[in-house]
Coordinates of C-alpha atoms and ligand atoms in Angstrom, one line a residue:
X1425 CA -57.9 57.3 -51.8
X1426 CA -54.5 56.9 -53.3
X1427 CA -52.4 60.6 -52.7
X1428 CA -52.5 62.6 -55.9
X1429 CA -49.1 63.5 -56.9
X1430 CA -50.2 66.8 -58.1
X1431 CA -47.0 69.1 -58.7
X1432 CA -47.5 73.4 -59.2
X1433 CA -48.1 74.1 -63.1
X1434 CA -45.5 75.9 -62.9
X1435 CA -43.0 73.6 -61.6
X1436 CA -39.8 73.4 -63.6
X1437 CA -39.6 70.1 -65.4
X1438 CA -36.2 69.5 -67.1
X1439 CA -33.2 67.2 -67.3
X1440 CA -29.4 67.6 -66.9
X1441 CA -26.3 67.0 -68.4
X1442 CA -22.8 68.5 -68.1
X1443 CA -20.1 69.4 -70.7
X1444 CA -17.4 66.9 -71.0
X1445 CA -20.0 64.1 -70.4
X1446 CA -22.1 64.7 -73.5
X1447 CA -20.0 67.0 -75.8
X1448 CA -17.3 65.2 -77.3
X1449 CA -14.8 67.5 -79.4
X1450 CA -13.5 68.9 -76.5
X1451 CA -10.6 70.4 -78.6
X1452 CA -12.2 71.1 -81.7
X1453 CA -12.9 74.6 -83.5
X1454 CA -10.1 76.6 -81.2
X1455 CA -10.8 75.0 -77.7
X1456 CA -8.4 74.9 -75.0
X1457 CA -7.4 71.3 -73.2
X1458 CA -9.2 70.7 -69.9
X1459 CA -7.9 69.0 -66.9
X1460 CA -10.3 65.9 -68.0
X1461 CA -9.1 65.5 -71.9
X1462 CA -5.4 65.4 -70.0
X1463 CA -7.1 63.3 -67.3
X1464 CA -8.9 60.9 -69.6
X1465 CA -5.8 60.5 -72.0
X1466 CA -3.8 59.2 -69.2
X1467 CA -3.7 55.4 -68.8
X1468 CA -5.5 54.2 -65.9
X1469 CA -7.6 56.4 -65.0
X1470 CA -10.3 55.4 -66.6
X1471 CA -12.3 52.4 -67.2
X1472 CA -11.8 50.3 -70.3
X1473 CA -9.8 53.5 -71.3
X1474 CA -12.7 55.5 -72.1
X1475 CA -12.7 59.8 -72.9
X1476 CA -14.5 62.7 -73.6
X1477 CA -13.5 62.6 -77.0
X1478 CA -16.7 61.9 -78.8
X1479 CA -18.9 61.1 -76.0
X1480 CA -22.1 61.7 -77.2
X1481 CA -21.4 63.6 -80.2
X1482 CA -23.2 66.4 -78.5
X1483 CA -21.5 69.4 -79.9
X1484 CA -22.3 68.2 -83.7
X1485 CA -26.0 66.3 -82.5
X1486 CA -27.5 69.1 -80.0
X1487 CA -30.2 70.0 -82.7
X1488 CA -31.6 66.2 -82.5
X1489 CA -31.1 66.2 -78.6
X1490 CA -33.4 69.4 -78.5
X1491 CA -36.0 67.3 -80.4
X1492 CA -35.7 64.6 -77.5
X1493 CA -36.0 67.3 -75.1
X1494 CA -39.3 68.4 -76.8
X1495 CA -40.6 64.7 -77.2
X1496 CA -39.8 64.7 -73.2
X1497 CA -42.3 67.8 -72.8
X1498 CA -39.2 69.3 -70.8
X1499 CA -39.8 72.7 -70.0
X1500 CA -36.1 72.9 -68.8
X1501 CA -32.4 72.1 -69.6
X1502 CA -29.6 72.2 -67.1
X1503 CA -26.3 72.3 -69.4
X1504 CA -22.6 73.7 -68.0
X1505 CA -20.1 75.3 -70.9
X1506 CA -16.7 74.2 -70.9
X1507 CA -14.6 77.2 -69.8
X1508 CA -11.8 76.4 -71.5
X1509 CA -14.4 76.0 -75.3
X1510 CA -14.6 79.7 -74.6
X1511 CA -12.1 80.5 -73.0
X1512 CA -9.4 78.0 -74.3
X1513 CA -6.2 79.8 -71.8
X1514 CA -9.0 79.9 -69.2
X1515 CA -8.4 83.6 -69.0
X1516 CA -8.3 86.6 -71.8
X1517 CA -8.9 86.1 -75.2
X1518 CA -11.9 84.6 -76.3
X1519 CA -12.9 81.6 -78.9
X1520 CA -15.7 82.9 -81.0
X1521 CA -16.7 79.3 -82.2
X1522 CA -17.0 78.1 -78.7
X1523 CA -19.3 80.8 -77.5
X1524 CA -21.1 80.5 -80.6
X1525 CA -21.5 77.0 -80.0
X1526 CA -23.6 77.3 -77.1
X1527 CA -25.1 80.9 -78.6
X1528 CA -27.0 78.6 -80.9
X1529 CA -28.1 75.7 -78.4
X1530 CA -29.1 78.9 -76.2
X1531 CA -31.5 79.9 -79.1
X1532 CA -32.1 76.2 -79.8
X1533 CA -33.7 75.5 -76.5
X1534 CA -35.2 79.1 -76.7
X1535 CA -37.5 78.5 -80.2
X1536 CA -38.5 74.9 -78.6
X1537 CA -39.7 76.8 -75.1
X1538 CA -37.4 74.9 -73.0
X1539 CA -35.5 77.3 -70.4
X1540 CA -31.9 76.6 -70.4
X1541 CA -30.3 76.7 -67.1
X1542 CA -26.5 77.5 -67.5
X1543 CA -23.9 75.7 -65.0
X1544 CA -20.7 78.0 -65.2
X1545 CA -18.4 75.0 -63.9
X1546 CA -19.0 71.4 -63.7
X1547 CA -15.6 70.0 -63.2
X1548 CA -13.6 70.6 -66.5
X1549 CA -10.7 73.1 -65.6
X1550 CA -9.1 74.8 -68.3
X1551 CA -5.0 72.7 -68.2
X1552 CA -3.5 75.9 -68.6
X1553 CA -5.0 77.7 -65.6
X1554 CA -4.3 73.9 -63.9
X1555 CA -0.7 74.7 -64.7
X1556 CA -0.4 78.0 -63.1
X1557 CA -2.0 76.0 -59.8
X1558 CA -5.6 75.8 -60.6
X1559 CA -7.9 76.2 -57.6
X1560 CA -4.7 75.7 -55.6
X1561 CA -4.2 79.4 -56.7
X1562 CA -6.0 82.1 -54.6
X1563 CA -6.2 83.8 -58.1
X1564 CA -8.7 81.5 -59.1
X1565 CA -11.6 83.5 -57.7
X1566 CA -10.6 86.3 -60.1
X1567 CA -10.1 84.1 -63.1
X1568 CA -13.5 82.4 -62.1
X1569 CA -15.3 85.6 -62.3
X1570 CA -14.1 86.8 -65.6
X1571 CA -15.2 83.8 -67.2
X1572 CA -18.2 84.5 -65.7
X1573 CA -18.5 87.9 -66.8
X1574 CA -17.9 86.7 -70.7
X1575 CA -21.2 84.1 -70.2
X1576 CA -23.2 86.6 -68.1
X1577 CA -22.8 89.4 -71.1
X1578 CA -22.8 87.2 -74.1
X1579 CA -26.1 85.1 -72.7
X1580 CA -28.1 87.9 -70.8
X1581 CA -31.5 88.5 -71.7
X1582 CA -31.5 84.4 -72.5
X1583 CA -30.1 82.2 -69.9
X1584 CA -32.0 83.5 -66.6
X1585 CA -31.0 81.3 -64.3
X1586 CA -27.6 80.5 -63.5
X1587 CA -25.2 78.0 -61.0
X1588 CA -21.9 78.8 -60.9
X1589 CA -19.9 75.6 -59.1
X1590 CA -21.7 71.9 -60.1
X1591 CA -20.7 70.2 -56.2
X1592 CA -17.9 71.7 -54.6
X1593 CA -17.6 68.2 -52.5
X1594 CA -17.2 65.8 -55.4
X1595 CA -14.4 68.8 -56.9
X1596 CA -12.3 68.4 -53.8
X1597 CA -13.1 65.1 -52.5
X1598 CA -12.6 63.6 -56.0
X1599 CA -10.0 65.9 -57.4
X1600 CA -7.7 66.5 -54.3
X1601 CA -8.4 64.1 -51.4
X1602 CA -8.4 60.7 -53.0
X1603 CA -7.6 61.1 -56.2
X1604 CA -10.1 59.0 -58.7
X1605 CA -11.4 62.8 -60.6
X1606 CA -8.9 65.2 -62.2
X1607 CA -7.0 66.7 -61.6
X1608 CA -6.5 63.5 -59.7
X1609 CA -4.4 64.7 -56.2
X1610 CA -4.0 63.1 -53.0
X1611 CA -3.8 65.5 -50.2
X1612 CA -5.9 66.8 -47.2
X1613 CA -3.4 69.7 -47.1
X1614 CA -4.5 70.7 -50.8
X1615 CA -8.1 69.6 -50.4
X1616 CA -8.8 71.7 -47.4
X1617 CA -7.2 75.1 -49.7
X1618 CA -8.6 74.0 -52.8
X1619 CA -11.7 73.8 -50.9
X1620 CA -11.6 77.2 -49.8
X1621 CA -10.6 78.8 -53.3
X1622 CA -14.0 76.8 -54.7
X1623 CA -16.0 78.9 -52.4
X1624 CA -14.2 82.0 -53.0
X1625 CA -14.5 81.5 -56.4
X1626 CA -18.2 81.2 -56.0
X1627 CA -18.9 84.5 -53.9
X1628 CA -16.3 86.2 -56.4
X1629 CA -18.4 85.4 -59.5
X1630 CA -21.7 86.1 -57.6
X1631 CA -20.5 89.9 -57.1
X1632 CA -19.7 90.3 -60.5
X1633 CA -23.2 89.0 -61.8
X1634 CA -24.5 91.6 -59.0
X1635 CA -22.9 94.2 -61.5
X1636 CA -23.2 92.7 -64.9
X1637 CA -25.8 89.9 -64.6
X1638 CA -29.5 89.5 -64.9
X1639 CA -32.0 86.8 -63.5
X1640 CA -31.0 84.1 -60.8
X1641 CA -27.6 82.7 -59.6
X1642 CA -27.4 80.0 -56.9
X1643 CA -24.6 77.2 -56.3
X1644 CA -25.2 73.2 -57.0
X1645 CA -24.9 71.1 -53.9
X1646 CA -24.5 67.2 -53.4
X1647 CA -26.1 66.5 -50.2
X1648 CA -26.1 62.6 -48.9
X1649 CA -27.8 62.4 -45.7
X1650 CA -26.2 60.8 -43.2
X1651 CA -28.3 57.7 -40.8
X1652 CA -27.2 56.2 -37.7
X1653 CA -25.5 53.0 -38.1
X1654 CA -26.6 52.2 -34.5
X1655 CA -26.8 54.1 -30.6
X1656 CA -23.3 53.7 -30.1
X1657 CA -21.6 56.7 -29.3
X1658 CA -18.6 56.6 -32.0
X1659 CA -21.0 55.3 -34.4
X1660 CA -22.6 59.0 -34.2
X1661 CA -19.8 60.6 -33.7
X1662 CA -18.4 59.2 -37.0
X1663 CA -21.9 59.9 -38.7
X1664 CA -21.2 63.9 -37.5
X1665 CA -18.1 63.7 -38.8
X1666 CA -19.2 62.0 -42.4
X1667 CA -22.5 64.6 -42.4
X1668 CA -19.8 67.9 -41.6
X1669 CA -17.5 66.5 -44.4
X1670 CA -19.9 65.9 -46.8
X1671 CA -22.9 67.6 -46.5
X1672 CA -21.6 70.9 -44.2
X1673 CA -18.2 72.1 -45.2
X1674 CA -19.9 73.7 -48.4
X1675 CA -23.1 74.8 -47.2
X1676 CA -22.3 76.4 -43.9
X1677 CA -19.7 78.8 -45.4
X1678 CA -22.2 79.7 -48.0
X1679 CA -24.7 80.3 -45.7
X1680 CA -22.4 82.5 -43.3
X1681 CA -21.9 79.6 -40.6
X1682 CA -18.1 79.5 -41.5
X1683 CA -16.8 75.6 -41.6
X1684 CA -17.8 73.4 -39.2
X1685 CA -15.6 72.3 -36.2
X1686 CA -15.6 68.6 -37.2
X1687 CA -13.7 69.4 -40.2
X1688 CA -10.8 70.4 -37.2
X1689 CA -10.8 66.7 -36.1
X1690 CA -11.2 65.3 -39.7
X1691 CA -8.3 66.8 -41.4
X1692 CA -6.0 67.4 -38.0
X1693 CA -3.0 69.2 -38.7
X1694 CA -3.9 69.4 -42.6
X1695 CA -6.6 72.2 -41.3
X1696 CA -6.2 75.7 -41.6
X1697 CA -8.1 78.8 -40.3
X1698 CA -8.5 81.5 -43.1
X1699 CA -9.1 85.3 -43.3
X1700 CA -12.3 86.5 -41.7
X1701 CA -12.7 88.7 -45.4
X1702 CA -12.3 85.3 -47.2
X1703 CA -15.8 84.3 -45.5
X1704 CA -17.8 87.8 -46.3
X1705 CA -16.7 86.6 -50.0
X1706 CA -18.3 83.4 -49.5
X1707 CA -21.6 84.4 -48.4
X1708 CA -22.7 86.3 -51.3
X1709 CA -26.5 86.0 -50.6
X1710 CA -28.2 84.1 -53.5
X1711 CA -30.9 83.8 -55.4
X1712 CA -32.0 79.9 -55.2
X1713 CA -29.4 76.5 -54.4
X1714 CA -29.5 73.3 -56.4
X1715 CA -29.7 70.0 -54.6
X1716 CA -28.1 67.1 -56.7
X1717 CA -29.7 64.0 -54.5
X1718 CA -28.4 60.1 -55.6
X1719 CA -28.9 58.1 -52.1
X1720 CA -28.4 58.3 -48.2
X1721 CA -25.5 56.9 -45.9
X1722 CA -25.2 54.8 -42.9
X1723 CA -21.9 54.8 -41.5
X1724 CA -20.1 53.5 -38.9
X1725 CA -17.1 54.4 -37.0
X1726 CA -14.0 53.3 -39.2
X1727 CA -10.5 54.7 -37.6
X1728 CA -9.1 53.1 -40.7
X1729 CA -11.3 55.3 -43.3
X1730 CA -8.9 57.9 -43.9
X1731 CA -9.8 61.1 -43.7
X1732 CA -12.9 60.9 -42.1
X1733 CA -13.0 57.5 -40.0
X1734 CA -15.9 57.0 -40.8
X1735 CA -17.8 53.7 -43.2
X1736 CA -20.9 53.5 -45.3
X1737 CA -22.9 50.5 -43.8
X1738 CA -24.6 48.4 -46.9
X1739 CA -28.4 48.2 -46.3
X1740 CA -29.2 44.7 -47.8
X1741 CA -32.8 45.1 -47.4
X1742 CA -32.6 48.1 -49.8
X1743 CA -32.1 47.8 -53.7
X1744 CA -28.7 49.2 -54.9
X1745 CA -28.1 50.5 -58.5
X1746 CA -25.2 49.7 -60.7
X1747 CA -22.9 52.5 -58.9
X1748 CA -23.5 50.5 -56.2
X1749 CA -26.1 53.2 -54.3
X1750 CA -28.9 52.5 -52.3
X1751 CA -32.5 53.2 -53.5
X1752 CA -34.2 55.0 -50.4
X1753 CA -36.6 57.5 -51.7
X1754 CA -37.8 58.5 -47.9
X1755 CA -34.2 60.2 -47.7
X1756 CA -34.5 62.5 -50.4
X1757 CA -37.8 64.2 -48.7
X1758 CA -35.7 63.9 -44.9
X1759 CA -33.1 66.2 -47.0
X1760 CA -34.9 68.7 -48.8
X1761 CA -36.5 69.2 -45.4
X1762 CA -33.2 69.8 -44.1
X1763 CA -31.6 71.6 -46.3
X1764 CA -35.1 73.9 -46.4
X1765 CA -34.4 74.7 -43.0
X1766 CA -30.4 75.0 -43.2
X1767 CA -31.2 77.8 -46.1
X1768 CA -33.6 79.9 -44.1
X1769 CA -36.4 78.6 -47.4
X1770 CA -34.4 79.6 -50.1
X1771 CA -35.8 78.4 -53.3
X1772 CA -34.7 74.7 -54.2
X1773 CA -34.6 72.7 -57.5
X1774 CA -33.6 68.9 -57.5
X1775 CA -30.9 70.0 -59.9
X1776 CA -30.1 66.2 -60.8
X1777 CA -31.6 62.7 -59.4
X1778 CA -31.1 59.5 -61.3
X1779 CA -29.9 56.1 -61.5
X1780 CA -27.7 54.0 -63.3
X1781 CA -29.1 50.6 -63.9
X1782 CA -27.9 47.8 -66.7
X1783 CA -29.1 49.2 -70.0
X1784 CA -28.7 46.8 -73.3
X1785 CA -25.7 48.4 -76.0
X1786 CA -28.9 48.9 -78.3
X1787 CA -32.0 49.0 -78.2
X1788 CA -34.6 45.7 -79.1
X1789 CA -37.5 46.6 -81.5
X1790 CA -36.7 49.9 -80.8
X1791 CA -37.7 50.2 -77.2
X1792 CA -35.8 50.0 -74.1
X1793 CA -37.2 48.9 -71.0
X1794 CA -35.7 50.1 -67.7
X1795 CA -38.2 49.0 -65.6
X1796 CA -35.4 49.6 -62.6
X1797 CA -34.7 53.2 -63.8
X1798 CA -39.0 53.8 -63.8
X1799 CA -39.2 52.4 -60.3
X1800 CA -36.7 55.0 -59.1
X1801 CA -38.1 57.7 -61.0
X1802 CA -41.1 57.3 -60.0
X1803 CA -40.6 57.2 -56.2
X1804 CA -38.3 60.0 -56.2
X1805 CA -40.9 62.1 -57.6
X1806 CA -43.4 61.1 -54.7
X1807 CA -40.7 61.5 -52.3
X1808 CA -39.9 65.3 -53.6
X1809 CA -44.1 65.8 -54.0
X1810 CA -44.3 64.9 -50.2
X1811 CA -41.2 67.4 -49.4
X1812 CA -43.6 70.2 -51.2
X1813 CA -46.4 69.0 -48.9
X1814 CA -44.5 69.6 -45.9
X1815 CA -43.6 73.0 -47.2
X1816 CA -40.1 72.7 -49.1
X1817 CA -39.9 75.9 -51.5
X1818 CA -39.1 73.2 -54.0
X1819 CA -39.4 74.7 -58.0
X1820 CA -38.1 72.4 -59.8
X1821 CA -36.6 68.8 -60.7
X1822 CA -33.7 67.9 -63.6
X1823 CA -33.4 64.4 -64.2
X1824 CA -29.7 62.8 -64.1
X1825 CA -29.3 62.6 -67.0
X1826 CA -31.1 63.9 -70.7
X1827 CA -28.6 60.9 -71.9
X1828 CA -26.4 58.4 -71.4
X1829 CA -23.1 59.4 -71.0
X1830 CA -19.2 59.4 -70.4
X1831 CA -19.5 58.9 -66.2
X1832 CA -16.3 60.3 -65.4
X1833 CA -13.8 58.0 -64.4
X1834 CA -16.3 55.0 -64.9
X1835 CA -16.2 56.1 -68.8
X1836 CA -19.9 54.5 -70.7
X1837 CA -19.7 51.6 -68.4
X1838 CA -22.8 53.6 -66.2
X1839 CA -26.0 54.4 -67.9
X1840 CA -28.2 57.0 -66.2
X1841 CA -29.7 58.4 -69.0
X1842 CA -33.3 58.5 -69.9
X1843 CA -32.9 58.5 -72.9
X1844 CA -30.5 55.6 -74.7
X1845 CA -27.6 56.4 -76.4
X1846 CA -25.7 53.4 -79.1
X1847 CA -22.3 54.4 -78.6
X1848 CA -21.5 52.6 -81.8
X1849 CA -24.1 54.4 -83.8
X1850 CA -24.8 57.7 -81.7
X1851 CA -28.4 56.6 -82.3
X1852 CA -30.8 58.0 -79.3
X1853 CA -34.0 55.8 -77.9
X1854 CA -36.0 57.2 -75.3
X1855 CA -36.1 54.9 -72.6
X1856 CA -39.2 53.2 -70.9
X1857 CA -38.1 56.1 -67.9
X1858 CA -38.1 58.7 -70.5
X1859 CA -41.7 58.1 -72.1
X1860 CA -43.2 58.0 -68.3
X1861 CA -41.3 61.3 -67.5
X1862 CA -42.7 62.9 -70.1
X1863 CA -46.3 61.7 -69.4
X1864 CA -45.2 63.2 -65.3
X1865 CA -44.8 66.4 -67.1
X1866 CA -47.8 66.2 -69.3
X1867 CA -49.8 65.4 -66.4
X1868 CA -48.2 67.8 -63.9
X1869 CA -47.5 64.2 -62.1
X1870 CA -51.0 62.6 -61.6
X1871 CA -50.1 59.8 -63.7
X1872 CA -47.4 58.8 -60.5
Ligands
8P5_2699 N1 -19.5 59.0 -51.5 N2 -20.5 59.0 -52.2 N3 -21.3 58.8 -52.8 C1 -22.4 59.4 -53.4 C2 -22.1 60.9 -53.7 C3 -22.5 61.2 -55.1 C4 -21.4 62.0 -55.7 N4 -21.6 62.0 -57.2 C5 -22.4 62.8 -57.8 O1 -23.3 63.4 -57.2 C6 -22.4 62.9 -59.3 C7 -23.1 64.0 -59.9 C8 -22.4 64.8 -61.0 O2 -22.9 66.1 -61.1 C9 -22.6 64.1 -62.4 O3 -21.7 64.7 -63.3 C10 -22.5 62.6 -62.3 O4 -22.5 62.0 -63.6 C11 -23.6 62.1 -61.4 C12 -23.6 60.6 -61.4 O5 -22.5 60.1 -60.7 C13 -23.5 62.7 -60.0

């Protein structure tokens, strides 16, 4: 007998997006600039010169995305708000028509009986707080958790499950170590403080929900497990060192561990030790972490990979998807087993998994097949099921992504949505993925 991929009823089926990748009108109606509209204006940063500017027309279109959502059966949303849409200085006064803005999606999602799940950051920095040093600026945590407070306050009673910081790792390593995300440094000697103000920032706007909040807060993690390119013994040292960098210099903090020593050799005299009261911050206990899973590693030792000497081996005998990722579902269970265990059982939720795979502009006879996208899908789900089955405290799973959209620095050239979206028109088709997710949901997953 085949294994039934029988998921709890009341497993929390949804799909995510973020901000600047769906929005568009990041200015509009009294917003603020954010580090990405000044990223994504400046030539070369992005591909084929692509913004945020209209994106998905989400801020004008979120009434006909909420009817997707529905036609998914998605019982969830994962969404972040743009800080600086509310908060357009980043800190003190308010813009009414930003909070009301997501006020009404809030409601939206609440009269179809889809749970929104509010990210308070997901990358787009208010310029003006970038200006006075950003998360370069120990004041950060402060600024961080007022914000907070204002969505905690306005949204309580509605949103009831909250994550403040959308991967800590991606922030820094794409923001301040190499360079390719804004605010687009290159330094280990900012990364490794920028790093540390991320998490402060975190534990700072955890003790203010403590006093002002209601329901759930947790943090967003990228975790990509890291293999053994082979027995040699700088071949695991460098996987220790890629595994600590990636996968450990977030978590262990948060989880009262303090940074792991690799991190010493990796960033050499860029390293810094930091005030033991820094930590306590940091280790706010919280209510549930979010696990945003793409692939696995295999590196090798590299003394020419700077920071971290260390090189992602290609497995040829796996399938890779357009951002050039290997498909190994097996390695998404291996992590959520993990990162059960590194958490002491703290709730999970797959807070995004997806693929991007070669999507036509438009659709044909008003279907598009993604036959790539389905295969992914559906073997990510089996792996997670089999993660429950060996006891993961797993609640929940948000596909990458509701839509196509902007992909950072890649612009529309990357299409993990499951749902299609005509870039010319702004005209959505659920994709082949889509109408099989909601059929998983329907089904509670025996149709895998
Ligand atoms: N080294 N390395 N390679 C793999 C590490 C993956 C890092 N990128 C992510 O997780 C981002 C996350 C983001 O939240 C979302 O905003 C992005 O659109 C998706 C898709 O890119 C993913």
């Amino acid at each position: 007998m085949p294994t039934r991929y029988t998921f709890p009823d009341n497993f929390l089926w949804g799909a995510a997006t973020a901000a600047y990748q769906i929005e568009g009108s990041s200015m509009a109606d009294g917003a603020g600039e954010s580090i990405w509209d000044r990223f994504s204006h400046t030539p070369g940063n992005m591909k084929d010169g692509d913004t945020g500017d209209v994106a998905c027309d989400h801020y004008n279109r979120w009434r006909e995305d909420i009817e997707i959502m529905k036609r998914l059966n998605l019982k969830a949303y994962r969404f972040s708000v743009s800080w600086s849409r509310v908060m357009p200085d980043g800190t003190g006064r308010l813009n009414e028509a930003g909070l009301a803005f997501y006020d009404q999606l809030i409601d939206g999602l609440l009269e179809a009986g889809i749970e929104p799940l509010c990210t308070l950051y997901h990358w787009d920095l208010p310029a003006a707080l970038d200006d006075r040093g950003g998360w370069l600026n120990p004041e950060i945590a402060d600024w961080f958790a007022d914000y907070g407070q204002v969505l905690f306050e306005r949204f309580k009673g509605r949103v009831k499950t909250w994550g403040t910081i959308n991967e800590p790792w991606v922030i820094i390593d794409g923001g301040y170590l190499h360079g390719a995300l804004a605010p687009g440094h290159r330094s280990a000697f900012e990364a490794v403080i920028a790093a540390h103000n991320v998490l402060r920032a975190h534990g700072a706007a955890v003790k203010r929900f403590r006093e002002v909040g209601e329901g759930r807060i947790g943090i967003v993690l990228n975790i990509e497990p890291k293999y053994p390119a082979s027995d040699k013994p700088e071949d695991e040292a460098a996987r220790k060192r890629a595994e600590a960098q990636m996968n450990r210099w977030f978590l262990d903090p948060l989880m009262g561990r303090g940074y792991p020593e690799e991190l010493k050799d990796v960033y050499g005299e860029a390293w810094r030790e930091f005030p033991a009261e820094d930590f306590d911050l940091i280790r706010q206990p919280t209510d549930w972490m979010g696990l945003n899973w793409y692939t696995r590693a295999v590196p090798e030792n590299a003394p020419d990979a700077w920071p971290v000497r260390a090189r992602p081996v290609k497995q040829i005998q796996h399938a890779h998807t357009e951002t050039g990722w290997e498909v190994y579902p097996p390695a998404l269970t291996d992590t959520l087993v993990w990162l059960h265990e590194q958490t002491n059982g703290l709730p999970l939720m797959i807070t995004e998994n997806g693929s991007a795979w070669y999507d036509p502009p438009h659709a044909i006879n008003g279907r598009i097949h993604d036959p790539m996208r389905v295969d992914y899908l559906t073997n990510h789900l089996k792996a997670a099921h089999d993660a429950i089955g060996r006891g993961v405290n797993l609640e929940g799973y948000m596909a990458w992504s509701l839509l196509d959209n902007l992909e950072w620095s890649l612009g529309y050239s990357k299409r993990f949505g499951i749902t299609h979206v005509n870039f010319q028109t702004q005209e959505r088709t659920i994709k082949d993925s889509g109408l099989l997710y909601a059929d998983v949901i329907r089904t509670h997953g025996a149709v895998l």
